[in-house]
Amino acid sequence: MATQIRDNKLLKGIAAVLKDLREAKEVSQEEVYNDTNIHVGRIETAKANPTVSTISALCKYFGLTVSTFYKKVEEHL
C-alpha cells in the first residue's frame, strides 16, 4: 500500500480557509455536517487530510470554485 503524502503547511492553510468560510457564513461545524455529511472539525484542526472530492463538496456548500478556494489557501501559506 502506498504511503499517503501529508503537507502540514498546506493542511493548516486549508484549515484556516475553511474556518474563515464557515464563520463568514455563520454556521457551526455541526450545521456543516448536517448539511453536507462532512465532519469539518478534523479538517479545521489540520488533523485530517481531505480528499479532492471532499474539498469540492465543501466549495459547493460555501459557494465558491475549487480554484478560488485554493487561491485563498495560497494566501495563508
Coordinates of C-alpha atoms in Angstrom, one line a residue:
M1 CA 0.0 0.0 0.0
A2 CA 1.3 3.4 -0.9
T3 CA 2.1 5.9 1.8
Q4 CA -0.1 9.0 1.9
I5 CA 1.6 12.3 1.4
R6 CA 1.0 14.8 4.2
D7 CA 1.9 18.5 3.8
N8 CA 1.2 20.0 7.2
K9 CA 1.7 23.6 6.0
L10 CA -0.9 23.1 3.2
L11 CA -3.3 21.4 5.6
K12 CA -3.1 24.3 8.0
G13 CA -3.9 26.7 5.1
I14 CA -6.9 24.6 4.2
A15 CA -8.0 24.5 7.8
A16 CA -7.7 28.3 8.1
V17 CA -9.7 29.0 4.9
L18 CA -12.5 26.5 5.8
K19 CA -12.8 28.0 9.3
D20 CA -13.0 31.5 7.8
L21 CA -15.6 30.5 5.3
R22 CA -17.7 28.7 8.0
E23 CA -17.5 31.7 10.3
A24 CA -18.4 34.1 7.5
K25 CA -21.5 32.0 6.7
E26 CA -22.2 32.0 10.5
V27 CA -22.7 28.2 10.7
S28 CA -21.4 25.8 13.2
Q29 CA -19.4 22.7 12.5
E30 CA -22.5 20.7 13.4
E31 CA -24.6 22.6 10.8
V32 CA -22.0 22.0 8.1
Y33 CA -22.1 18.3 9.0
N34 CA -25.9 18.2 8.9
D35 CA -25.9 20.0 5.5
T36 CA -23.0 18.1 3.9
N37 CA -22.4 14.9 5.9
I38 CA -18.8 16.1 6.2
H39 CA -17.0 16.4 9.6
V40 CA -15.1 19.7 9.2
G41 CA -13.7 19.7 12.8
R42 CA -10.8 17.4 11.9
I43 CA -10.2 19.4 8.7
E44 CA -10.3 22.7 10.5
T45 CA -7.7 21.5 13.0
A46 CA -5.4 20.1 10.2
K47 CA -5.7 16.6 11.6
A48 CA -7.4 15.2 8.5
N49 CA -6.1 15.1 5.0
P50 CA -9.2 15.8 3.0
T51 CA -9.8 14.3 -0.5
V52 CA -10.2 16.5 -3.5
S53 CA -13.9 15.3 -3.6
T54 CA -14.4 16.5 0.0
I55 CA -12.9 19.9 -0.8
S56 CA -15.1 20.1 -3.9
A57 CA -18.2 19.4 -1.9
L58 CA -17.3 22.0 0.7
C59 CA -16.6 24.6 -2.0
K60 CA -20.1 24.0 -3.5
Y61 CA -21.5 24.3 0.0
F62 CA -19.7 27.6 0.6
G63 CA -20.5 28.9 -3.0
L64 CA -17.0 29.1 -4.5
T65 CA -14.9 27.3 -7.0
V66 CA -12.2 24.9 -6.2
S67 CA -9.7 27.3 -7.9
T68 CA -10.9 30.2 -5.8
F69 CA -10.6 28.1 -2.6
Y70 CA -7.0 27.1 -3.4
K71 CA -6.1 30.7 -4.2
K72 CA -7.3 31.6 -0.7
V73 CA -5.3 28.7 0.7
E74 CA -2.2 30.0 -1.1
E75 CA -2.6 33.4 0.7
H76 CA -2.2 31.5 4.0
L77 CA 1.0 29.7 3.0

